[in-house]
Coordinates of C-alpha atoms and ligand atoms in Angstrom, one line a residue:
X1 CA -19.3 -12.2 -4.8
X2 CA -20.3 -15.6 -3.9
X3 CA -21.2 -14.4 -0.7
X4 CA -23.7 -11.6 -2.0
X5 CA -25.2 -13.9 -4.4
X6 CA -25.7 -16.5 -1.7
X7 CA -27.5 -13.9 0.6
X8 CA -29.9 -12.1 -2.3
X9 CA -30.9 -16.3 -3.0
X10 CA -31.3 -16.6 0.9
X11 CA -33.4 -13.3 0.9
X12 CA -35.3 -14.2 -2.2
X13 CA -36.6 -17.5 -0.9
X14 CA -38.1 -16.3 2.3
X15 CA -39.4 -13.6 0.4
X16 CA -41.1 -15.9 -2.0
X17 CA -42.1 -17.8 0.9
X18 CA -43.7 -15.0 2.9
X19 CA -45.4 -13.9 -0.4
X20 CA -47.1 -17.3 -1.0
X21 CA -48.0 -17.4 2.8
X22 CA -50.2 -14.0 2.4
X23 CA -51.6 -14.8 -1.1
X24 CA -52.2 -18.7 -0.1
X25 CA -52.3 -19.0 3.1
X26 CA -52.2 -22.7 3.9
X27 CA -49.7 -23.8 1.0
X28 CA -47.5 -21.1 2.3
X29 CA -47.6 -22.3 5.7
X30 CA -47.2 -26.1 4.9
X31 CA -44.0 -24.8 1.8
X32 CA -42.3 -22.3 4.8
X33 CA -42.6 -25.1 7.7
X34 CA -42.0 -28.0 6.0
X35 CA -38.8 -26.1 4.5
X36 CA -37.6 -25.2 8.0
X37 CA -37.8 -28.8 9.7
X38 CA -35.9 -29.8 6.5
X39 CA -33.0 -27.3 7.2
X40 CA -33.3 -28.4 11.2
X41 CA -32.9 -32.1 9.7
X42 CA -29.9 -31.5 7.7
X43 CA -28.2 -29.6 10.3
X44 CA -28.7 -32.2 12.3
X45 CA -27.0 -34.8 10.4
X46 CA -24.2 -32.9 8.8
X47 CA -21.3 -33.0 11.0
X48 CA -19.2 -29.9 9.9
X49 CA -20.6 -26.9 11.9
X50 CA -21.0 -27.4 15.8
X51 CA -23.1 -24.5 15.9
X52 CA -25.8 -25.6 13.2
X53 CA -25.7 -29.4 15.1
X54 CA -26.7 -27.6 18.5
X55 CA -28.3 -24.6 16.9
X56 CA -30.1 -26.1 14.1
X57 CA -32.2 -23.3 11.6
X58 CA -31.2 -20.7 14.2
X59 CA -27.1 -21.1 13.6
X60 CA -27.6 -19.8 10.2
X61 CA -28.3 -16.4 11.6
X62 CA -25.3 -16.5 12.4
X63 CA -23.5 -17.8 9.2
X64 CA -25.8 -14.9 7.1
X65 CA -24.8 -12.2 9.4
X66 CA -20.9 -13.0 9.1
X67 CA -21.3 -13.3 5.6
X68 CA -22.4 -9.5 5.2
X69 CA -20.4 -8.3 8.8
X70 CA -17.8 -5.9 6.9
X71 CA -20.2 -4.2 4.2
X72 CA -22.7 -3.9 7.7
X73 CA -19.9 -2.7 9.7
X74 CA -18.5 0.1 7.1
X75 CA -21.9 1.0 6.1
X76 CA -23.4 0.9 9.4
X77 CA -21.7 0.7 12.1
X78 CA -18.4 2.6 11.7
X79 CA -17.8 6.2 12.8
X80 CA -15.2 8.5 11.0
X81 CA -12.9 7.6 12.9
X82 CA -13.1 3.7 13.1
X83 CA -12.3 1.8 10.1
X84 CA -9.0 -0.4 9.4
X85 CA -6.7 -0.4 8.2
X86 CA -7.4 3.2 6.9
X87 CA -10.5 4.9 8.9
X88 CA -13.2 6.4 7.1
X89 CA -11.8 10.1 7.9
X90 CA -8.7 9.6 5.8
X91 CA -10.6 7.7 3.4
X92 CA -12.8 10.2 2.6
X93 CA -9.9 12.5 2.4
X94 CA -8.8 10.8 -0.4
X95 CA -11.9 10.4 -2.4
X96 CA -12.9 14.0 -2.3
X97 CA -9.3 15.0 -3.3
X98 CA -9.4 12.4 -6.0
X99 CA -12.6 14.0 -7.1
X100 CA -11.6 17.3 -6.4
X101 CA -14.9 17.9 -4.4
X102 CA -15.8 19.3 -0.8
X103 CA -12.4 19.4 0.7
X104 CA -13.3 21.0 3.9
X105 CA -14.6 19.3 6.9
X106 CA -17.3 21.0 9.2
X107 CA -17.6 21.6 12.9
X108 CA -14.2 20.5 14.5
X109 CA -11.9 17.8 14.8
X110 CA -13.5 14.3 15.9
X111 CA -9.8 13.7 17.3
X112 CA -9.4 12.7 20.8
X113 CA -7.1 15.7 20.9
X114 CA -6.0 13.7 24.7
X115 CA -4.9 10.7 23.7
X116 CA -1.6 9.5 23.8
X117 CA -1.1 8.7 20.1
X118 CA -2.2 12.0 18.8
X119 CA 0.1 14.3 17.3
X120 CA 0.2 18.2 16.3
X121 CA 2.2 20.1 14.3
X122 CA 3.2 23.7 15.4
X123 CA 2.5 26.3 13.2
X124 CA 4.0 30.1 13.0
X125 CA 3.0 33.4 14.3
X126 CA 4.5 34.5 11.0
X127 CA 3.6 32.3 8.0
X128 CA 5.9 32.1 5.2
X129 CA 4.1 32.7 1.9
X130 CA 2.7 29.3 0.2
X131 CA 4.4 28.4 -2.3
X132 CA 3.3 28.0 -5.9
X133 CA 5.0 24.4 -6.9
X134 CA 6.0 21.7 -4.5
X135 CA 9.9 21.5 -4.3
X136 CA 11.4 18.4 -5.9
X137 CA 14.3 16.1 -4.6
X138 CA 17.0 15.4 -7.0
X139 CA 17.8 11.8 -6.4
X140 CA 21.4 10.5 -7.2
X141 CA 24.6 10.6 -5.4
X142 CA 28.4 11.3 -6.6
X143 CA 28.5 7.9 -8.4
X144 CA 25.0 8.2 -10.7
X145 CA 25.3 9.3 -14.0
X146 CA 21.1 10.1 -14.5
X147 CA 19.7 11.6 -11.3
X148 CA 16.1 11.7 -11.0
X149 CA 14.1 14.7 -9.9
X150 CA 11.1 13.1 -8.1
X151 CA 7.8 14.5 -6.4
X152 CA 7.2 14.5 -3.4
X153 CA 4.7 11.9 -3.2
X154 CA 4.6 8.9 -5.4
X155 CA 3.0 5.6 -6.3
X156 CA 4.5 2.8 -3.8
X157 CA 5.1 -0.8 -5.0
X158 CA 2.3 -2.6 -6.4
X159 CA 2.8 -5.4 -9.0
X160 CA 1.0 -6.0 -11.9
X161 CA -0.8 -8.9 -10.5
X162 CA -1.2 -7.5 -7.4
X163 CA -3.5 -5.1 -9.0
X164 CA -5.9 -5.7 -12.1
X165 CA -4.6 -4.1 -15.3
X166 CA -6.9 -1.4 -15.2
X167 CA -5.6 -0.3 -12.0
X168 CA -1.9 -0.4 -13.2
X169 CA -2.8 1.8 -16.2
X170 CA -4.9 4.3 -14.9
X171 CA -1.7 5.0 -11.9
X172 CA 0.8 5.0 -14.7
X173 CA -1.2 7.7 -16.4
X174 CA -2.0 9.5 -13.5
X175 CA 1.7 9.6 -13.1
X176 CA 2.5 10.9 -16.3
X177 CA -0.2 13.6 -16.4
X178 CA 1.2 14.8 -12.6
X179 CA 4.6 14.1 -13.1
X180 CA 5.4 11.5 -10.6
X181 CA 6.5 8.2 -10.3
X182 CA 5.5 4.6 -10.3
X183 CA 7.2 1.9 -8.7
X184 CA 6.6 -1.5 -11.0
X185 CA 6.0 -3.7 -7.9
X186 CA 8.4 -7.0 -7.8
X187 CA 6.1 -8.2 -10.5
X188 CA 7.8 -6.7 -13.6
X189 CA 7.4 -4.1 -15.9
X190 CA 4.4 -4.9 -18.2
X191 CA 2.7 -3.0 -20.7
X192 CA 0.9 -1.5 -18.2
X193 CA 3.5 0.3 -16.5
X194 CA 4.7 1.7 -20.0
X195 CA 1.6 4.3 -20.9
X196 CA 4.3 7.1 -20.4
X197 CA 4.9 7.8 -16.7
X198 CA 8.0 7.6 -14.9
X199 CA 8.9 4.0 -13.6
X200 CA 11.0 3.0 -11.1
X201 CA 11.9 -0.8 -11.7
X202 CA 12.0 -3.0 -8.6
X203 CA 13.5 -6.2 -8.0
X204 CA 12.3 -8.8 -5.5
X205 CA 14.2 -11.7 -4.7
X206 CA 12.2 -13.5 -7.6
X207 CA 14.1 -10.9 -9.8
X208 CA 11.1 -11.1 -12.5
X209 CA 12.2 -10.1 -15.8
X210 CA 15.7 -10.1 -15.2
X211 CA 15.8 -14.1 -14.5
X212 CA 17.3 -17.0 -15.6
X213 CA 15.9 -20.0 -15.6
X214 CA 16.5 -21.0 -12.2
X215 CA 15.8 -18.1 -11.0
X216 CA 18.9 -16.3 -10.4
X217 CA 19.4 -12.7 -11.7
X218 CA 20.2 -12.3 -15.1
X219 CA 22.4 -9.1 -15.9
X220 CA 22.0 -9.5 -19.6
X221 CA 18.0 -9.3 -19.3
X222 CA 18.3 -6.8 -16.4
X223 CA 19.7 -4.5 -18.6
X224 CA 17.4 -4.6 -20.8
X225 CA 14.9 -3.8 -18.7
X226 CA 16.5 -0.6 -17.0
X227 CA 17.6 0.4 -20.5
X228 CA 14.0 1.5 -21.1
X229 CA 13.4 5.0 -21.2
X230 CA 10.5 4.8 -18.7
X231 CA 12.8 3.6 -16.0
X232 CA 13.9 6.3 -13.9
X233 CA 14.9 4.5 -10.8
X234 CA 16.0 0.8 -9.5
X235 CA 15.2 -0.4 -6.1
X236 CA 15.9 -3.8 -4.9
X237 CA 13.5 -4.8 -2.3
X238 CA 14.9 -6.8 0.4
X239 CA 12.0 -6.6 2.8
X240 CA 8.3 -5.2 2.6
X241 CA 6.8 -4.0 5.8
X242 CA 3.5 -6.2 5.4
X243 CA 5.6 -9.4 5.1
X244 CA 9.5 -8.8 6.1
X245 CA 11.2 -12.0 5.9
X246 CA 8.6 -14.4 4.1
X247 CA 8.8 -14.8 0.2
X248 CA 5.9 -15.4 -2.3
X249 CA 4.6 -17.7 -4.4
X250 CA 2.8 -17.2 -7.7
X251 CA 0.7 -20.4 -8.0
X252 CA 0.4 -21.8 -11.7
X253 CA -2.6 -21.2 -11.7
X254 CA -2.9 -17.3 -11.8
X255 CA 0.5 -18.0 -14.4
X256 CA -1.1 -17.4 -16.9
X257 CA 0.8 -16.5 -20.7
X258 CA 0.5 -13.2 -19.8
X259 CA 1.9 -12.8 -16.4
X260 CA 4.9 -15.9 -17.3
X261 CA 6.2 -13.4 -20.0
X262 CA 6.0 -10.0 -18.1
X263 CA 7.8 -11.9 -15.6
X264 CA 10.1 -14.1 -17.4
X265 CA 9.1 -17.4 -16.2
X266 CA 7.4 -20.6 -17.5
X267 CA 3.8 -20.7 -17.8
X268 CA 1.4 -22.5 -15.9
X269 CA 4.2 -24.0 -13.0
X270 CA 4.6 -22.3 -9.6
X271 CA 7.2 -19.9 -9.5
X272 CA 8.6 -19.1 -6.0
X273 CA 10.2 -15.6 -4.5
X274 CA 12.4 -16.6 -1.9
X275 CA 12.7 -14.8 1.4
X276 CA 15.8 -13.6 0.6
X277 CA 18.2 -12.6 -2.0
X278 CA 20.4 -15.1 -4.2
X279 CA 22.2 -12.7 -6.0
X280 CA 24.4 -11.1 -2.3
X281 CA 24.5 -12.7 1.2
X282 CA 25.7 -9.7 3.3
X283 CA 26.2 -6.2 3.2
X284 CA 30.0 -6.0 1.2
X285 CA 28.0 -8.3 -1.7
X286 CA 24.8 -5.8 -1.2
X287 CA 27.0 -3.1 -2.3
X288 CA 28.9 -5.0 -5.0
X289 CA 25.3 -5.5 -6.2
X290 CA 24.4 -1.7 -6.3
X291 CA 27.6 -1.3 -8.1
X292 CA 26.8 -3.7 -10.5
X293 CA 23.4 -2.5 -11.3
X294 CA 24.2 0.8 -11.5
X295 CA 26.9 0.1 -14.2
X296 CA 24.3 -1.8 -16.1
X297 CA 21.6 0.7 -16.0
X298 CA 24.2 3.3 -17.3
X299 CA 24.3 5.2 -14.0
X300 CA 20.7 5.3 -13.2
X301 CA 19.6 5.9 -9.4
X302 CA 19.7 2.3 -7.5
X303 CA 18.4 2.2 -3.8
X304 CA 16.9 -0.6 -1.7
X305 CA 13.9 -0.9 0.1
X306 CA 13.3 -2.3 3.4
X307 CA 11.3 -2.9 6.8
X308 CA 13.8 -2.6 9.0
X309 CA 14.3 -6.0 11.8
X310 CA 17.5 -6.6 13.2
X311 CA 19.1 -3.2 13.5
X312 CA 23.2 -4.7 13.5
X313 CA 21.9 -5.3 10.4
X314 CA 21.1 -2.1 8.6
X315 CA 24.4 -0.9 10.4
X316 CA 26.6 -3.4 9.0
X317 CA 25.0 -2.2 5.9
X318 CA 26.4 1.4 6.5
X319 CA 29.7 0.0 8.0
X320 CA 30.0 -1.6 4.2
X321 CA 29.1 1.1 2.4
X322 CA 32.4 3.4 4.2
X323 CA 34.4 0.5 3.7
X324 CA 33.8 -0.2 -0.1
X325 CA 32.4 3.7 -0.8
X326 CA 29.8 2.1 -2.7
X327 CA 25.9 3.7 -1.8
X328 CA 22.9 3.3 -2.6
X329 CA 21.3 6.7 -3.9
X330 CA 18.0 6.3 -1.7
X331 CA 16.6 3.6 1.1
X332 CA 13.0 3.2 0.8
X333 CA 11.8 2.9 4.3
X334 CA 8.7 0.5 5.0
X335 CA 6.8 0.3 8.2
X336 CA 5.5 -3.3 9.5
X337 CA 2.2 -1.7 9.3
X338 CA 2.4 -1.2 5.4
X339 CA 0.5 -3.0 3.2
X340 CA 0.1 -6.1 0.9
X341 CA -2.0 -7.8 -1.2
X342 CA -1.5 -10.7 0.8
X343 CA 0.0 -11.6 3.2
X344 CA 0.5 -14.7 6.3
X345 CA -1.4 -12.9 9.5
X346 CA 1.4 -13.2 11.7
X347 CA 4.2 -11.8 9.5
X348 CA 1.7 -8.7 9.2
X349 CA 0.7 -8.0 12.8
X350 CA 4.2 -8.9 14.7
X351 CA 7.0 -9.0 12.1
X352 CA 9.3 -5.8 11.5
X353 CA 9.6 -2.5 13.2
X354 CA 6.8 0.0 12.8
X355 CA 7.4 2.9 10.5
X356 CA 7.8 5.9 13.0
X357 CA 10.7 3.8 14.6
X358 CA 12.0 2.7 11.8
X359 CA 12.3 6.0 9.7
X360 CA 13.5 7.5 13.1
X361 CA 16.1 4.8 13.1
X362 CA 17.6 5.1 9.2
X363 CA 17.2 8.4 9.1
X364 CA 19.9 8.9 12.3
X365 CA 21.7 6.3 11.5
X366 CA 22.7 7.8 8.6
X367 CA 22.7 11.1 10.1
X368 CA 25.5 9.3 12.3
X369 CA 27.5 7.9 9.2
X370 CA 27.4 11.5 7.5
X371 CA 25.5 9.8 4.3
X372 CA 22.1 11.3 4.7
X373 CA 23.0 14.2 2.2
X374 CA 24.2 11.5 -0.5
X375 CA 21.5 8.7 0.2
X376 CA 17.3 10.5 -0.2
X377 CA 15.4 8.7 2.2
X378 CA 12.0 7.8 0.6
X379 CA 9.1 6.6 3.1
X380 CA 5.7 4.6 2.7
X381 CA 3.5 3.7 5.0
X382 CA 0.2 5.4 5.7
X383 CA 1.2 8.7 4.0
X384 CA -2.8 9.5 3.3
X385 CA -3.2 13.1 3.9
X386 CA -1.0 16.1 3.4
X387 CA -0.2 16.0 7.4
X388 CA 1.3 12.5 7.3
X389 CA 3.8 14.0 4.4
X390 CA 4.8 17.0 6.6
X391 CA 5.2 14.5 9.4
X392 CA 7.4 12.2 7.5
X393 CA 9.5 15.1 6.4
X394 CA 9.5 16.2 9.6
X395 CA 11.0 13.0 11.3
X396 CA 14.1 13.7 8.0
X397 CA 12.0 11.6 5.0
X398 CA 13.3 13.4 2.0
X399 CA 10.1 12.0 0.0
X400 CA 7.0 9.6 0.3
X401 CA 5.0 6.7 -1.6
X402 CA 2.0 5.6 -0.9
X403 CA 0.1 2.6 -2.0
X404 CA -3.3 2.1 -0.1
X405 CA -3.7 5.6 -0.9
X406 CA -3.2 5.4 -4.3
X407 CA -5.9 2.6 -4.7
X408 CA -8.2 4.8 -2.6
X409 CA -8.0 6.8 -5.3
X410 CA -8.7 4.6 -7.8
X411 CA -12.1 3.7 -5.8
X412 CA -10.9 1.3 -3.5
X413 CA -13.3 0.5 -0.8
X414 CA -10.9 -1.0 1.6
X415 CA -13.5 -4.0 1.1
X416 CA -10.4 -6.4 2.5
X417 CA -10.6 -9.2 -0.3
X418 CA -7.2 -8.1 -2.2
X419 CA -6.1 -11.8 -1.3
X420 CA -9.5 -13.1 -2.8
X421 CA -8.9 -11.7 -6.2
X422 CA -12.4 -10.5 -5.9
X423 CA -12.0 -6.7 -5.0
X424 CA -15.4 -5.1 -5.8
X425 CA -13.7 -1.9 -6.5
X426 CA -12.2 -3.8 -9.6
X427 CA -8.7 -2.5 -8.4
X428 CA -6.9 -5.7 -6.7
X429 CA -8.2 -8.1 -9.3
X430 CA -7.8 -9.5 -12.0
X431 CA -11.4 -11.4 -13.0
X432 CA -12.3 -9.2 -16.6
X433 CA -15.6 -8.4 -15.4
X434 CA -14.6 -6.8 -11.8
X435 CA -11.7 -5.2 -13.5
X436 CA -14.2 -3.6 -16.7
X437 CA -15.9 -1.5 -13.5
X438 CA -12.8 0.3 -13.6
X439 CA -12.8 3.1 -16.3
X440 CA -9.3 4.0 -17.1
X441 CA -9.8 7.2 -18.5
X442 CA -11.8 8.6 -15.4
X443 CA -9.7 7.0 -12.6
X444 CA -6.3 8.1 -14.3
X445 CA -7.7 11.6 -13.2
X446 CA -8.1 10.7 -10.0
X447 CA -4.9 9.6 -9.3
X448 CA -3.4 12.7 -10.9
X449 CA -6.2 14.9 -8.8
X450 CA -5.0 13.1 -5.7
X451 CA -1.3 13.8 -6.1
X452 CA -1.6 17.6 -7.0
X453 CA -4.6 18.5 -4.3
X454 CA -2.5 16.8 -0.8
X455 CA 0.5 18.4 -2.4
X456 CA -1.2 21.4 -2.2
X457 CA -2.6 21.1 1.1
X458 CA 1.3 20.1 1.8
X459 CA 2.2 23.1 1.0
X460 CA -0.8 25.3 3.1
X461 CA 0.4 23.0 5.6
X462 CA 4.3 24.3 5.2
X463 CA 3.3 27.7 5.3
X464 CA 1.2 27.8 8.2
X465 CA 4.7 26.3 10.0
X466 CA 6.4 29.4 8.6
X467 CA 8.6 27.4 6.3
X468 CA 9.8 27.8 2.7
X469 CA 11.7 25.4 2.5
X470 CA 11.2 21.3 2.9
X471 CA 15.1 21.6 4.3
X472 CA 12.9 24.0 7.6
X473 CA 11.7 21.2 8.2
X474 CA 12.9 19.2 11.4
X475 CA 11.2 17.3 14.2
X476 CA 10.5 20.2 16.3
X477 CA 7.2 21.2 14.4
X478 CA 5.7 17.8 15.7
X479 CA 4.2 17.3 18.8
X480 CA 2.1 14.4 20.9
X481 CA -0.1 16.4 23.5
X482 CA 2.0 18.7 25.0
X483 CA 5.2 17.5 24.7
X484 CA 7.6 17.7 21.9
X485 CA 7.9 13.7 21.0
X486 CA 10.9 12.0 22.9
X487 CA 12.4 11.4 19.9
X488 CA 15.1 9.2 22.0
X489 CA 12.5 7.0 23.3
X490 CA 11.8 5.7 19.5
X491 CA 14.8 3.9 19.2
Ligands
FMN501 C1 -1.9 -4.5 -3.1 C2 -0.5 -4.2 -2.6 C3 0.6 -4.8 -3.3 C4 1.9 -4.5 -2.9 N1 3.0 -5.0 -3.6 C5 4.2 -4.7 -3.2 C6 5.4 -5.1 -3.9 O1 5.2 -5.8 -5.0 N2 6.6 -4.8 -3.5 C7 6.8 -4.0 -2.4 O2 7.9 -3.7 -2.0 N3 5.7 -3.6 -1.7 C8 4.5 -3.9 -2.0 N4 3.4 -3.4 -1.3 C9 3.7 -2.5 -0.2 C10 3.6 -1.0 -0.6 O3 4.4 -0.7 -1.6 C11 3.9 -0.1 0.6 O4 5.2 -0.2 1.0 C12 3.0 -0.4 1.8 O5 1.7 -0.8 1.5 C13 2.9 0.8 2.8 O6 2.4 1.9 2.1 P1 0.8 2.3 2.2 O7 0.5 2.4 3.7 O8 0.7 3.6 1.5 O9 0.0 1.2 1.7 C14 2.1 -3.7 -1.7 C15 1.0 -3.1 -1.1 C16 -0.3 -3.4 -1.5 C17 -1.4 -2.7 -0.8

């Protein structure tokens, strides 16, 4: 914002200048020159910018240009097929499914059909006939008293917080009115998250709203909190794809009265979410954990989500869960490209395994284990069109999230100021007056017209394979040029 309103000042000066050049000619001249050898002075002097002291008046080309570079370069500049992280091709996918509006796409693919990184699906001679529902997973294994029938495609993680309240209502309704679900985020469950959809509660290593005081877990609060009708599902988050391995910090500042009771902490102080988990250390405690939580939740579905890192690891995990017969009833799988509100630059470009490796790795490891019947493997990560669900099925996903997606479909213009709490989109804020842009009664509809029109393409999708069934569905269908992937060479 400060940024715009800088420029239009910049832009309305020398326009006022130019103007009083034409109408007076000479006063003009003497306000515009005098004005620039004052600039050239200060630039001079100040000592910050090395490029204004050699450059002076001409450096703040460039200062002006950088200021407006990304709303230039998306405008401008940027193909269909360029834009990050999210091009403008599967952006636009999502708005005109959101708004239910010119969902074909003319002329060809603009796909370099050649390239390395591409990848096809095989469809059928024989096409199957589409079906008229999307199947559902039942999530919950032998030990869960409430199993959960979930879409296939659901809201990912996103804390209130995170996102403006606006945003958070409008996905819960859209939930509700689609019948899907909407994970909390490791912020809490607010009011927000309660406008009737489904809920699956998560819980970070800051455990908000089933704390104590110094921040431990609280089983006396959490059950409260998975008591609620709303909550279908728990999922402890060990790791986030975006930033595996690095905790937050909610600065006391943005803890406000609001946010310090949704999350159970004290207002105004800085409240910390460690990198790792307080309440187990390795995997036997991980599953005494589960145990415990799904005792207290009365049996509900409890499953933990991670980017995977150091794969001993995630096997020990499964080791454990044979030894003590204690599983989770799903594993959320994050890639390290996933997303974030914000995030340290190097945990998100080099930090975890990316998610085509990494579902490729749970899902056979579990495979290996015999557990992948019991445990539903859910998967976020770029999951945009109706392709990158069949794909993720495909590689043995047994359901997806989505989160960028979602806020696409809210009206997100992948403006990249999520950290800044100024998102234009009013979506990733939470100033009132970004966040009033955002109509919840129109955009709940979008989120619900996103979910039901890739689900349908899903399903065109399956048929043209010659499937029925989501259980068809194996990694023979996909294909990178003209090979069948080399699965092996994943892992
Ligand atoms: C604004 C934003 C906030 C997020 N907050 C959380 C969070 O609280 N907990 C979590 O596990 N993941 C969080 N994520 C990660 C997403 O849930 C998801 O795993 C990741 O972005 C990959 O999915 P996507 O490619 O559909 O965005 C967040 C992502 C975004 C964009």
């Amino acid at each position: 914002m400060k940024r715009i309103v800088v420029f239009s000042l910049v832009v309305f000066i020398i326009l006022a200048i130019v103007w009083c050049i034409v109408e007076w000619p000479v006063i003009g001249l003497s306000i515009a020159v005098g004005s620039v050898f004052m600039i050239g002075i200060y630039d001079l002097l100040q000592k910050k910018h090395t490029i204004l002291r050699n450059f002076p008046v001409l450096g703040h080309i460039r200062f002006l240009s950088e200021m407006i570079a990304p709303e230039l370069h998306q405008y401008f500049v940027e193909s269909d097929t360029d834009g990050k992280p999210i091009d403008r091709n599967h952006r636009s996918y999502v708005y005109q499914r959101a708004k239910k509006e010119n969902e074909t796409h003319p002329f060809g693919t603009e796909l370099n059909v050649e390239s390395d990184d591409y990848k096809w699906m095989s469809h059928s001679i024989y096409p199957a006939p589409k079906l008229n529902e999307a199947p559902r997973v039942i999530i919950g294994g032998k030990a869960c008293k409430q199993p959960y029938s979930a879409s296939l495609f659901n809201i990912s993680a996103m804390s209130f917080g995170a996102l403006g309240k606006n945003a958070v209502k409008a996905l819960n309704i859209g939930a509700r009115e689609g019948g899907f679900y909407h994970n909390t985020g490791e912020g809490g469950i607010s009011d927000y998250h309660l406008q009737g959809g489904d809920v699956v509660y998560q819980l970070g290593t800051g455990y908000f709203g089933s704390r104590n005081e110094d921040g431990t877990f609280s089983s006396k609060k959490f059950k409260v909190q998975a008591g609620k009708s709303e909550v279908k599902m728990i999922e402890i988050k060990i790791s986030q794809g975006a930033k595996p391995g690095h905790g937050g910090v909610l600065p006391a500042a943005k803890n406000n009265q609001e946010i310090a009771n949704i999350r159970g902490v004290k207002p105004n102080t800085t409240v910390l979410s460690p990198p790792g988990h307080s309440a187990f250390s390795n995997p036997t405690e991980l599953m005494q954990f589960i145990s415990d939580l799904r005792d207290l939740s009365g049996g509900k579905p409890i499953g933990f989500k991670l980017c995977v890192g150091n794969k001993t690891e995630f096997i020990e995990i499964c080791e454990a869960m044979k030894r003590t017969g204690v599983k989770p009833d799903f594993i959320t799988v994050d890639g390290a490209e996933g997303g974030t509100g914000a995030a340290p630059i190097d945990f998100s470009n080099y930090v975890g395994m990316p998610w085509e490796s990494a579902l490729l790795f749970v899902v056979d490891t579990l495979r290996d284990f015999g557990f992948k019947e019991e445990i539903k493997v859910i998967t976020a990560t770029k999951i945009i069109t109706s392709f990158d669900i069949f794909k993720a099925l495909c590689l043995g996903a047994d359901l997806c999230n989505s989160a960028r997606g979602m806020m696409l479909a809210l009206g997100c213009i992948q403006a990249l100021k999520c950290n800044t709490n100024n998102c234009p989109a009013g979506v990733a804020t939470n100033k009132k007056y970004l966040m009033n842009g955002l109509v919840v009664s129109e955009k709940w509809k979008r989120v619900k017209n996103y979910h039901e029109e890739i689900l349908n393409d899903f399903l065109e999708l399956m048929a043209a394979s010659g499937c029925s069934e989501t259980s068809q569905l194996s990694r023979e269908f996909i294909y990178r040029r003209e090979k069948a992937i080399s699965w092996e060479s994943y892992q």
